[in-house]
Tab-separated table of C-alpha atoms in Angstrom:
chain	number	residue	atom	x	y	z
A	26	MET	CA	89.111	96.365	43.868
A	27	PHE	CA	87.484	97.246	47.166
A	28	VAL	CA	90.817	98.346	48.680
A	29	ALA	CA	91.528	100.508	45.618
A	30	ALA	CA	88.049	102.015	45.831
A	31	ILE	CA	88.501	102.830	49.540
A	32	PHE	CA	91.845	104.508	48.840
A	33	LEU	CA	90.394	106.565	45.963
A	34	ILE	CA	87.336	107.723	47.935
A	35	VAL	CA	89.509	108.739	50.933
A	36	GLN	CA	91.650	110.855	48.608
A	37	LEU	CA	88.573	112.569	47.128
A	38	PHE	CA	86.712	112.944	50.413
A	39	PRO	CA	86.295	116.575	51.613
A	40	SER	CA	88.938	117.371	54.200
A	41	GLU	CA	89.174	120.083	56.826
A	42	ASP	CA	92.898	120.536	56.221
A	43	LYS	CA	92.173	122.578	53.108
A	44	PHE	CA	91.692	126.351	53.204
A	45	LYS	CA	87.943	126.891	52.813
A	46	TYR	CA	88.119	130.300	51.136
A	47	TYR	CA	88.483	130.826	47.385
A	48	TYR	CA	89.912	134.172	46.265
A	49	GLN	CA	91.757	135.946	43.461
A	50	ASN	CA	93.952	139.014	43.411
A	51	GLU	CA	92.199	142.229	42.299
A	52	LYS	CA	88.788	140.511	42.626
A	53	PRO	CA	86.052	141.152	45.254
A	54	TRP	CA	86.077	139.091	48.464
A	55	ARG	CA	82.921	136.944	48.214
A	56	HIS	CA	82.929	135.498	51.718
A	57	GLU	CA	81.945	136.829	55.131
A	58	PHE	CA	84.038	139.206	57.224
A	59	LEU	CA	87.435	137.640	57.946
A	60	SER	CA	89.710	138.320	60.879
A	61	ALA	CA	92.886	136.510	61.896
A	62	PRO	CA	91.981	133.329	63.844
A	63	PHE	CA	95.477	133.212	65.352
A	64	ASP	CA	98.839	134.981	65.162
A	65	PHE	CA	100.666	134.211	61.901
A	66	PRO	CA	103.580	135.649	59.911
A	67	ILE	CA	103.207	137.348	56.540
A	68	TYR	CA	105.252	135.266	54.131
A	69	LYS	CA	107.071	136.995	51.298
A	70	GLU	CA	105.992	136.163	47.749
A	71	ASP	CA	108.405	134.077	45.670
A	72	SER	CA	109.171	137.009	43.343
A	73	GLU	CA	109.914	139.307	46.306
A	74	LEU	CA	112.105	136.654	47.924
A	75	LYS	CA	113.982	136.051	44.655
A	76	THR	CA	114.650	139.778	44.207
A	77	GLU	CA	115.943	140.065	47.778
A	78	GLN	CA	118.157	136.998	47.373
A	79	ASP	CA	119.656	138.351	44.134
A	80	SER	CA	120.336	141.699	45.790
A	81	VAL	CA	122.027	140.128	48.812
A	82	LEU	CA	124.060	137.647	46.733
A	83	GLN	CA	125.304	140.465	44.542
A	84	LYS	CA	126.826	142.046	47.647
A	85	THR	CA	128.293	138.733	48.846
A	86	PRO	CA	131.994	138.657	47.874
A	87	LEU	CA	133.758	135.755	46.190
A	88	TYR	CA	136.728	134.180	47.981
A	89	TYR	CA	140.184	133.678	46.475
A	90	LYS	CA	143.186	131.923	47.990
A	91	VAL	CA	146.506	133.732	47.710
A	92	ASN	CA	149.432	131.542	46.606
A	93	ASN	CA	152.282	132.955	48.700
A	94	ASN	CA	155.007	131.036	46.876
A	95	ILE	CA	154.483	132.593	43.445
A	96	LEU	CA	155.934	136.016	44.324
A	97	LYS	CA	159.029	134.425	45.883
A	98	ASN	CA	159.525	132.141	42.878
A	99	GLN	CA	159.172	134.982	40.372
A	100	ILE	CA	161.615	137.204	42.269
A	101	ASN	CA	164.138	134.326	42.342
A	102	LYS	CA	163.580	133.834	38.621
A	103	LEU	CA	164.156	137.565	38.037
A	104	ASN	CA	167.414	137.523	40.049
A	105	LYS	CA	168.627	134.455	38.183
A	106	ASN	CA	167.808	135.544	34.627
A	107	PHE	CA	168.200	139.319	34.712
A	108	PRO	CA	171.140	140.433	32.505
A	109	LEU	CA	173.586	142.764	34.212
A	110	LYS	CA	174.466	145.190	31.404
A	111	LYS	CA	174.144	148.852	30.534
A	112	ASP	CA	171.518	150.352	28.251
A	113	SER	CA	172.144	152.572	25.225
A	114	LEU	CA	172.506	155.600	27.505
A	115	GLY	CA	175.063	153.840	29.654
A	116	GLN	CA	172.637	153.380	32.570
A	117	ALA	CA	173.188	150.233	34.634
A	118	SER	CA	170.475	147.597	34.172
A	119	ALA	CA	170.383	147.191	37.963
A	120	SER	CA	168.086	150.239	38.066
A	121	TYR	CA	165.606	148.414	35.861
A	122	LYS	CA	165.896	145.298	37.994
A	123	ILE	CA	165.159	147.255	41.166
A	124	TYR	CA	162.138	148.900	39.531
A	125	ILE	CA	160.756	145.615	38.159
A	126	GLU	CA	161.210	143.873	41.511
A	127	GLU	CA	159.448	146.734	43.304
A	128	LYS	CA	156.463	146.598	40.919
A	129	LEU	CA	156.277	142.803	41.059
A	130	ASN	CA	155.886	143.082	44.823
A	131	GLU	CA	153.095	145.617	44.359
A	132	VAL	CA	151.031	143.686	41.815
A	133	TYR	CA	151.436	140.306	43.549
A	134	ASN	CA	150.519	141.765	46.941
A	135	ALA	CA	147.444	143.327	45.353
A	136	GLY	CA	146.676	140.022	43.633
A	137	ILE	CA	146.703	138.779	40.044
A	138	VAL	CA	143.632	136.887	38.871
A	139	SER	CA	142.988	135.114	35.587
A	140	PHE	CA	141.151	137.043	32.878
A	141	ASP	CA	138.229	134.581	32.980
A	142	GLU	CA	137.829	135.016	36.737
A	143	TYR	CA	138.035	138.796	36.457
A	144	ASP	CA	135.387	138.714	33.720
A	145	ARG	CA	133.172	136.555	35.971
A	146	ILE	CA	133.580	139.052	38.842
A	147	ILE	CA	132.533	141.922	36.573
A	148	GLN	CA	129.611	139.938	35.117
A	149	GLU	CA	128.291	139.232	38.626
A	150	LYS	CA	128.660	142.961	39.430
A	151	LYS	CA	130.811	142.349	42.484
A	152	GLN	CA	132.220	145.444	44.130
A	153	VAL	CA	134.656	143.627	46.412
A	154	ILE	CA	136.287	140.203	46.731
A	155	ASN	CA	137.881	138.465	49.716
A	156	LEU	CA	141.520	137.355	49.628
A	157	VAL	CA	142.428	134.491	51.964
A	158	LYS	CA	146.070	134.587	53.003
A	159	ASN	CA	147.538	132.622	55.935
A	160	HIS	CA	144.004	131.741	57.110
A	161	THR	CA	143.094	135.444	57.246
A	162	SER	CA	140.480	136.968	54.959
A	163	THR	CA	140.900	140.510	53.635
A	164	THR	CA	138.267	142.424	51.670
A	165	VAL	CA	139.615	144.349	48.685
A	166	ASP	CA	138.040	146.442	45.962
A	167	VAL	CA	137.653	144.624	42.648
A	168	HIS	CA	139.450	147.408	40.787
A	169	ASP	CA	142.530	147.010	43.001
A	170	VAL	CA	143.361	143.509	41.716
A	171	PHE	CA	145.138	142.819	38.439
A	172	THR	CA	145.045	140.484	35.499
A	173	VAL	CA	148.345	139.574	33.827
A	174	ARG	CA	147.688	142.150	31.095
A	175	SER	CA	146.700	144.976	33.463
A	176	ALA	CA	149.692	144.202	35.721
A	177	TYR	CA	152.021	144.444	32.715
A	178	ASN	CA	150.475	147.756	31.633
A	179	TYR	CA	150.664	149.048	35.214
A	180	ILE	CA	154.413	148.374	35.352
A	181	LEU	CA	155.002	150.074	31.991
A	182	ASN	CA	152.766	153.074	32.675
A	183	ASN	CA	154.384	153.907	36.013
A	184	ILE	CA	157.980	153.879	34.854
A	185	PRO	CA	159.978	156.808	36.286
A	186	SER	CA	161.360	159.420	33.910
A	187	THR	CA	164.923	158.274	34.621
A	188	LEU	CA	164.269	154.934	32.879
A	189	ASP	CA	163.684	154.185	29.194
A	190	ILE	CA	160.393	152.370	28.471
A	191	HIS	CA	161.842	150.675	25.381
A	192	VAL	CA	164.650	149.205	27.442
A	193	LEU	CA	162.161	148.137	30.098
A	194	LYS	CA	160.087	146.281	27.470
A	195	SER	CA	163.182	144.429	26.329
A	196	TYR	CA	163.390	142.617	29.675
A	197	ASP	CA	160.229	140.554	28.939
A	198	ILE	CA	158.355	141.424	32.110
A	199	ASN	CA	155.504	139.143	30.988
A	200	LYS	CA	157.451	136.023	31.870
A	201	TYR	CA	157.449	137.076	35.547
A	202	LEU	CA	153.679	137.627	35.671
A	203	ILE	CA	151.287	134.739	36.430
A	204	GLU	CA	148.054	134.450	38.453
A	205	ASN	CA	148.495	134.083	42.225
A	206	LEU	CA	144.773	134.184	43.149
A	207	ILE	CA	142.863	130.883	43.031
A	208	TYR	CA	139.073	130.811	43.279
A	209	ASP	CA	137.960	129.136	46.542
A	210	LYS	CA	134.741	127.505	45.371
A	211	LYS	CA	134.043	125.709	48.648
A	212	MET	CA	134.313	128.833	50.800
A	213	SER	CA	132.370	130.978	48.309
A	214	GLU	CA	129.485	128.497	48.099
A	215	GLN	CA	129.398	128.087	51.878
A	216	VAL	CA	129.110	131.842	52.387
A	217	ARG	CA	126.428	132.079	49.676
A	218	LEU	CA	124.353	129.362	51.360
A	219	GLU	CA	124.718	131.028	54.773
A	220	THR	CA	123.684	134.357	53.273
A	221	ILE	CA	120.546	132.859	51.697
A	222	LYS	CA	119.742	131.008	54.927
A	223	ASN	CA	119.828	134.264	56.892
A	224	ILE	CA	117.275	135.965	54.632
A	225	SER	CA	113.952	136.239	56.455
A	226	LEU	CA	111.041	134.462	54.755
A	227	THR	CA	108.527	136.800	56.387
A	228	SER	CA	107.838	140.532	56.339
A	229	GLY	CA	105.760	141.083	59.459
A	230	MET	CA	103.060	139.542	61.667
A	231	VAL	CA	99.250	139.540	61.814
A	232	GLN	CA	97.860	139.445	65.358
A	233	SER	CA	94.956	137.210	66.404
A	234	GLY	CA	91.633	139.050	65.893
A	235	GLU	CA	93.151	141.592	63.518
A	236	ARG	CA	90.878	142.563	60.611
A	237	ILE	CA	91.882	141.125	57.242
A	238	ILE	CA	89.033	141.780	54.784
A	239	ASP	CA	85.248	142.164	54.598
A	240	ARG	CA	82.713	140.991	52.015
A	241	GLY	CA	82.787	142.948	48.755
A	242	GLU	CA	86.216	144.538	49.257
A	243	ILE	CA	88.674	144.322	46.361
A	244	ILE	CA	91.679	142.146	47.159
A	245	ASN	CA	94.844	144.197	46.645
A	246	ASP	CA	98.458	142.957	46.586
A	247	LYS	CA	98.930	143.418	50.340
A	248	THR	CA	95.686	141.616	51.260
A	249	PHE	CA	96.458	138.874	48.733
A	250	GLN	CA	99.814	138.302	50.452
A	251	VAL	CA	98.124	138.150	53.881
A	252	LEU	CA	95.498	135.671	52.620
A	253	ASN	CA	98.180	133.472	51.069
A	254	SER	CA	100.055	133.520	54.384
A	255	LEU	CA	96.894	132.606	56.330
A	256	LYS	CA	96.180	129.749	53.922
A	257	ARG	CA	99.752	128.452	54.191
A	258	GLU	CA	99.808	128.671	57.970
A	259	THR	CA	96.335	127.089	58.359
A	260	GLU	CA	97.154	124.076	56.193
A	261	SER	CA	100.554	123.728	57.860
A	262	ARG	CA	99.084	123.736	61.370
A	263	ILE	CA	96.328	121.236	60.623
A	264	SER	CA	98.596	118.902	58.681
A	265	ALA	CA	101.167	118.930	61.469
A	266	GLY	CA	98.667	118.321	64.298
A	267	THR	CA	96.872	115.266	65.617
A	268	LYS	CA	93.547	116.610	64.310
A	269	HIS	CA	94.536	115.694	60.777
A	270	ASN	CA	95.461	112.130	61.792
A	271	LEU	CA	92.214	111.637	63.693
A	272	LEU	CA	90.199	113.049	60.818
A	273	LEU	CA	91.941	110.791	58.311
A	274	ALA	CA	91.439	107.726	60.554
A	275	GLY	CA	87.734	108.562	60.916
A	276	GLN	CA	87.311	108.928	57.169
A	277	ILE	CA	89.020	105.588	56.524
A	278	MET	CA	86.816	103.835	59.126
A	279	LEU	CA	83.594	105.373	57.722
A	280	ILE	CA	84.365	104.570	54.094
A	281	THR	CA	85.663	101.085	54.934
A	282	SER	CA	82.447	100.331	56.870
A	283	LEU	CA	80.265	101.443	53.967
A	284	MET	CA	82.304	99.442	51.481
A	285	LEU	CA	82.139	96.412	53.777
A	286	LEU	CA	78.335	96.670	53.853
A	287	LEU	CA	78.295	96.814	50.058
A	288	PHE	CA	80.615	93.802	49.897
A	289	LEU	CA	78.421	91.778	52.278
A	290	PHE	CA	75.301	92.736	50.328
A	291	LEU	CA	76.865	91.520	47.071
A	292	LEU	CA	78.185	88.386	48.737
A	293	LEU	CA	74.900	87.392	50.431
A	294	PHE	CA	72.230	88.542	47.990
A	295	ARG	CA	73.806	88.926	44.569
């Protein structure tokens, strides 16, 4: 019981490691004139930091690995399955094969991503993404990559006038179109963490002796931020220093001595 009482009193005992000023935003400063006791940074408020983080992360691109084998496999599949015949106008199907192969090279080199991934990119308002190919990262505009559907429409919409679109559709171009971009979660998360880490937590410095506020002045947003920074820095410095340990040891010794006297009184006289 005595040990528990000592512990409780030490916890409740007034401590110098607490900021001695009480204040509220948009209220008058009720204490004496205050100047900076030492140099300290002005820490950003949580809302300001969150807004800055969101803005920076929005500009941070996602990373996608390029599967180099898919284009080669689809071209081989096209060469193997493409029927060598003439269309209704007597035009050799080889012309269609050459056109399809040319467009497959274009869309796969630009990159084909799944519809869900493309929707995620748009939802996160990304302007660019990074394509990782042969250990080299390339930044591309989001609107330059394809989904399977947009790649199919691109091939149909850019058909030359010498070819018949109905004949082109008959070759089932869809079966040669699959996603070749794979989301690199590890790389994307690593870059996001590095980006957040590089965001400064402060927005300036207050020099030692610099005026902060005087009695009766209304605390505005800027002063409130400075006072919060001073409070944070003061408590951090005292808690980290030997002064706090000495103060705590002194409090424990004082309270323990008083409790010991009470214990001896009870033991001897009561």
